[in-house]
Amino acid sequence: EAGVTQFPSHSVIEKGQTVTLRCDPISGHDNLYWYRRVMGKEIKFLLHFVKESKQDESGMPNNRFLAERTGGTYSTLKVQPAELEDSGVYFCASSHNAGNEKLFFGSGTQLSVL
Amino acid sequence: DQQVKQNSPSLSVQEGRISILNCDYTNSMFDYFLWYKKYPAEGPTFLISISSIKDKNEDGRFTVFLNKSAKHLSLHIVPSQPGDSAVYFCAAVSGTYKYIFGTGTRLKVLA
């Protein structure tokens, strides 16, 4: 069984450009989460999908970030326009149920905004 | 406002000895707690969890203790091995299903 896959693994862009991150959760997992870690800080919650619906997007920093999960399968996280403070590692995680079940994480996308 | 806190950024332990990693939380609604291990350039991997109805859960060399009155949990690794060297994150979740993670503790097990 394939794990959570994220693409790309690294992205280097200039301030003002647009970047789209992709996450493919484990097949059959209805719950999909996006997290971000800035070096030395916590793994910070961004948002949570249940199937194609946004269950909780309270962690999204601002309206430059847009997450979608059309069809309830893979998800994309677009940052437009990117700012320097958006740099960090973006992790995607999935689970079958929510709340009392472990999350399975992808390897992350290292985003560097120059 | 940090709801899950790991106050020790790093810890060094001799191989074969016990490693104790600590985590404090502020939200009394959390009812499920998890520990994750993270190696460089990899995503966090699940290690062990505990429900709020228990105070201890053991899996091989790993034991998690939960003290609800103190809002504190700890991870014990016995005996510690060099392969255990990694960053350890504690996480907590409540019925809102938002898993909250701490800042991590870097464990170094010295051979």
Tab-separated table of C-alpha atoms in Angstrom:
chain	number	residue	atom	x	y	z
A	1	GLU	CA	0.000	0.000	0.000
A	2	ALA	CA	1.417	3.363	-1.010
A	3	GLY	CA	1.900	5.949	1.701
A	4	VAL	CA	1.148	9.645	1.569
A	5	THR	CA	3.028	11.178	-1.332
A	6	GLN	CA	3.874	14.824	-1.807
A	7	PHE	CA	5.174	16.664	-4.843
A	8	PRO	CA	7.512	18.417	-5.306
A	9	SER	CA	9.968	17.524	-2.552
A	10	HIS	CA	11.667	20.902	-2.925
A	11	SER	CA	10.636	24.186	-4.486
A	12	VAL	CA	12.661	27.384	-4.734
A	13	ILE	CA	10.783	30.414	-5.990
A	14	GLU	CA	11.090	34.159	-5.908
A	15	LYS	CA	8.898	36.434	-3.886
A	16	GLY	CA	5.726	37.208	-5.797
A	17	GLN	CA	5.656	33.968	-7.730
A	18	THR	CA	3.050	31.232	-7.428
A	19	VAL	CA	3.669	27.703	-6.199
A	20	THR	CA	1.329	24.724	-6.071
A	21	LEU	CA	1.994	21.788	-3.781
A	22	ARG	CA	0.308	18.450	-4.269
A	23	CYS	CA	-0.590	15.707	-1.831
A	24	ASP	CA	-1.868	12.223	-2.585
A	25	PRO	CA	-3.239	10.656	0.601
A	26	ILE	CA	-3.403	6.964	1.342
A	27	SER	CA	-6.181	5.438	-0.734
A	28	GLY	CA	-9.456	5.338	1.182
A	29	HIS	CA	-8.451	7.980	3.706
A	30	ASP	CA	-11.237	10.535	3.932
A	31	ASN	CA	-9.307	12.887	6.225
A	32	LEU	CA	-6.513	14.981	4.766
A	33	TYR	CA	-4.510	17.575	6.658
A	34	TRP	CA	-1.997	20.234	5.682
A	35	TYR	CA	0.657	21.338	8.156
A	36	ARG	CA	3.674	23.631	7.963
A	37	ARG	CA	6.884	23.674	9.943
A	38	VAL	CA	9.192	26.627	10.046
A	39	MET	CA	12.653	25.639	11.312
A	40	GLY	CA	12.694	25.104	15.049
A	41	LYS	CA	9.006	25.782	15.449
A	42	GLU	CA	6.013	23.533	15.924
A	43	ILE	CA	4.336	21.556	13.174
A	44	LYS	CA	1.536	24.051	12.672
A	45	PHE	CA	-1.947	23.085	11.544
A	46	LEU	CA	-3.187	24.732	8.353
A	47	LEU	CA	-6.389	22.931	7.429
A	48	HIS	CA	-8.359	19.696	7.449
A	49	PHE	CA	-10.442	18.152	4.679
A	50	VAL	CA	-13.048	15.476	5.135
A	51	LYS	CA	-13.439	14.074	1.656
A	52	GLU	CA	-13.800	17.178	-0.527
A	53	SER	CA	-15.107	19.476	2.228
A	54	LYS	CA	-13.028	21.811	4.349
A	55	GLN	CA	-13.721	20.727	7.931
A	56	ASP	CA	-11.431	23.313	9.497
A	57	GLU	CA	-9.305	25.945	7.773
A	58	SER	CA	-8.598	28.034	10.853
A	59	GLY	CA	-4.837	27.625	10.463
A	60	MET	CA	-4.563	29.092	6.982
A	61	PRO	CA	-2.342	32.192	7.361
A	62	ASN	CA	-4.144	34.478	4.929
A	63	ASN	CA	-5.963	34.590	1.609
A	64	ARG	CA	-2.759	34.038	-0.352
A	65	PHE	CA	-3.168	30.370	0.512
A	66	LEU	CA	-5.763	28.258	-1.293
A	67	ALA	CA	-6.323	24.564	-0.694
A	68	GLU	CA	-8.506	22.322	-2.771
A	69	ARG	CA	-9.469	18.673	-2.772
A	70	THR	CA	-11.673	18.177	-5.779
A	71	GLY	CA	-13.323	14.773	-5.840
A	72	GLY	CA	-12.060	13.986	-2.380
A	73	THR	CA	-8.853	12.353	-3.575
A	74	TYR	CA	-5.635	14.332	-3.950
A	75	SER	CA	-5.242	17.852	-2.621
A	76	THR	CA	-3.388	20.937	-3.782
A	77	LEU	CA	-2.146	23.888	-1.767
A	78	LYS	CA	-1.457	27.009	-3.794
A	79	VAL	CA	0.419	30.029	-2.519
A	80	GLN	CA	-0.104	33.137	-4.625
A	81	PRO	CA	1.777	35.435	-4.438
A	82	ALA	CA	4.468	33.859	-2.274
A	83	GLU	CA	6.166	35.930	0.423
A	84	LEU	CA	9.453	35.352	2.247
A	85	GLU	CA	7.686	34.244	5.435
A	86	ASP	CA	5.961	31.406	3.566
A	87	SER	CA	9.224	29.450	3.538
A	88	GLY	CA	9.149	26.207	5.475
A	89	VAL	CA	8.333	22.545	5.127
A	90	TYR	CA	4.753	21.781	4.172
A	91	PHE	CA	3.518	18.404	5.333
A	92	CYS	CA	0.418	16.573	4.266
A	93	ALA	CA	-1.127	13.860	6.422
A	94	SER	CA	-4.100	11.561	6.083
A	95	SER	CA	-6.198	9.227	8.187
A	96	HIS	CA	-9.216	7.009	7.716
A	97	ASN	CA	-11.066	8.364	10.733
A	98	ALA	CA	-10.406	11.525	12.731
A	99	GLY	CA	-9.852	12.343	16.349
A	100	ASN	CA	-8.629	9.067	17.823
A	101	GLU	CA	-6.468	7.702	15.077
A	102	LYS	CA	-2.900	8.255	14.036
A	103	LEU	CA	-2.052	10.456	11.106
A	104	PHE	CA	0.163	9.202	8.298
A	105	PHE	CA	2.512	11.898	7.024
A	106	GLY	CA	4.146	12.473	3.684
A	107	SER	CA	7.806	13.435	3.384
A	108	GLY	CA	6.956	17.094	2.985
A	109	THR	CA	7.702	19.839	0.490
A	110	GLN	CA	10.568	22.159	1.389
A	111	LEU	CA	9.521	25.594	0.117
A	112	SER	CA	12.105	28.340	-0.101
A	113	VAL	CA	10.936	31.814	-1.092
A	114	LEU	CA	13.828	34.107	-2.033
B	1	ASP	CA	-0.923	30.555	21.991
B	2	GLN	CA	0.917	27.249	22.207
B	3	GLN	CA	-1.499	24.560	23.418
B	4	VAL	CA	1.106	21.797	23.312
B	5	LYS	CA	4.542	22.589	24.698
B	6	GLN	CA	7.816	20.734	24.609
B	7	ASN	CA	10.107	22.840	26.731
B	8	SER	CA	13.323	20.911	26.106
B	9	PRO	CA	14.616	21.574	22.596
B	10	SER	CA	17.286	18.906	22.932
B	11	LEU	CA	18.349	15.923	25.023
B	12	SER	CA	21.472	13.754	25.007
B	13	VAL	CA	21.488	10.267	26.507
B	14	GLN	CA	24.025	7.468	26.630
B	15	GLU	CA	23.220	4.300	24.710
B	16	GLY	CA	21.467	1.783	26.932
B	17	ARG	CA	20.142	4.386	29.361
B	18	ILE	CA	16.606	5.736	29.627
B	19	SER	CA	15.434	8.689	27.525
B	20	ILE	CA	12.571	10.734	28.964
B	21	LEU	CA	10.875	13.275	26.750
B	22	ASN	CA	8.282	15.591	28.219
B	23	CYS	CA	5.237	17.392	26.909
B	24	ASP	CA	2.734	19.739	28.543
B	25	TYR	CA	-0.644	20.827	27.267
B	26	THR	CA	-3.136	23.476	28.220
B	27	ASN	CA	-6.429	22.356	26.669
B	28	SER	CA	-8.349	20.015	28.975
B	29	MET	CA	-10.547	18.974	26.027
B	30	PHE	CA	-7.725	16.983	24.437
B	31	ASP	CA	-8.623	13.301	24.652
B	32	TYR	CA	-6.020	11.549	22.517
B	33	PHE	CA	-2.280	12.029	22.543
B	34	LEU	CA	0.411	10.842	20.166
B	35	TRP	CA	4.179	10.796	19.840
B	36	TYR	CA	5.885	11.040	16.472
B	37	LYS	CA	9.510	10.580	15.495
B	38	LYS	CA	11.092	12.530	12.678
B	39	TYR	CA	14.355	11.913	10.857
B	40	PRO	CA	15.913	14.637	8.670
B	41	ALA	CA	14.283	15.092	5.256
B	42	GLU	CA	11.478	12.698	6.178
B	43	GLY	CA	7.934	13.169	7.405
B	44	PRO	CA	6.989	12.428	11.004
B	45	THR	CA	6.263	8.767	11.684
B	46	PHE	CA	3.871	7.555	14.352
B	47	LEU	CA	5.437	6.035	17.434
B	48	ILE	CA	2.869	5.500	20.173
B	49	SER	CA	-0.404	6.978	21.407
B	50	ILE	CA	-2.578	7.099	24.487
B	51	SER	CA	-6.231	7.814	25.125
B	52	SER	CA	-7.211	10.155	27.943
B	53	ILE	CA	-8.977	7.276	29.716
B	54	LYS	CA	-5.620	5.623	30.328
B	55	ASP	CA	-2.523	6.729	32.194
B	56	LYS	CA	0.021	4.432	30.577
B	57	ASN	CA	0.580	2.694	27.270
B	58	GLU	CA	3.538	0.492	26.459
B	59	ASP	CA	4.896	-0.783	23.162
B	60	GLY	CA	8.220	-2.557	23.337
B	61	ARG	CA	10.922	-0.100	24.392
B	62	PHE	CA	8.482	2.815	24.309
B	63	THR	CA	6.102	3.805	27.103
B	64	VAL	CA	3.903	6.874	27.238
B	65	PHE	CA	2.615	8.173	30.561
B	66	LEU	CA	-0.306	10.574	30.891
B	67	ASN	CA	-0.988	12.709	33.956
B	68	LYS	CA	-4.282	14.447	33.264
B	69	SER	CA	-4.364	16.455	36.463
B	70	ALA	CA	-0.984	17.968	35.614
B	71	LYS	CA	-1.762	18.118	31.878
B	72	HIS	CA	1.528	16.384	31.246
B	73	LEU	CA	2.669	13.431	29.226
B	74	SER	CA	6.039	11.822	28.839
B	75	LEU	CA	7.695	9.316	26.541
B	76	HIS	CA	10.162	6.854	28.005
B	77	ILE	CA	12.563	4.947	25.777
B	78	VAL	CA	14.372	2.061	27.461
B	79	PRO	CA	17.005	1.108	26.534
B	80	SER	CA	17.944	3.974	24.243
B	81	GLN	CA	19.697	3.062	20.992
B	82	PRO	CA	21.675	5.226	18.534
B	83	GLY	CA	18.926	4.681	15.938
B	84	ASP	CA	16.535	6.480	18.262
B	85	SER	CA	18.347	9.749	17.549
B	86	ALA	CA	15.705	11.946	15.928
B	87	VAL	CA	13.325	14.804	16.665
B	88	TYR	CA	10.327	13.732	18.735
B	89	PHE	CA	7.017	15.563	18.550
B	90	CYS	CA	4.093	15.183	20.858
B	91	ALA	CA	0.610	15.888	19.552
B	92	ALA	CA	-2.874	16.148	21.000
B	93	VAL	CA	-6.354	16.125	19.534
B	94	SER	CA	-9.903	16.645	20.735
B	95	GLY	CA	-13.291	16.212	19.149
B	96	THR	CA	-12.570	19.097	16.782
B	97	TYR	CA	-10.106	16.747	15.078
B	98	LYS	CA	-7.423	19.421	14.828
B	99	TYR	CA	-4.204	17.643	15.798
B	100	ILE	CA	-1.938	20.121	17.610
B	101	PHE	CA	1.789	19.474	17.657
B	102	GLY	CA	4.575	20.701	19.891
B	103	THR	CA	7.900	22.217	18.794
B	104	GLY	CA	9.799	18.962	19.098
B	105	THR	CA	12.715	17.667	21.170
B	106	ARG	CA	15.902	16.593	19.430
B	107	LEU	CA	17.159	13.372	21.027
B	108	LYS	CA	20.738	12.330	20.561
B	109	VAL	CA	21.724	8.883	21.781
B	110	LEU	CA	25.470	8.643	22.263
B	111	ALA	CA	27.196	5.346	21.482
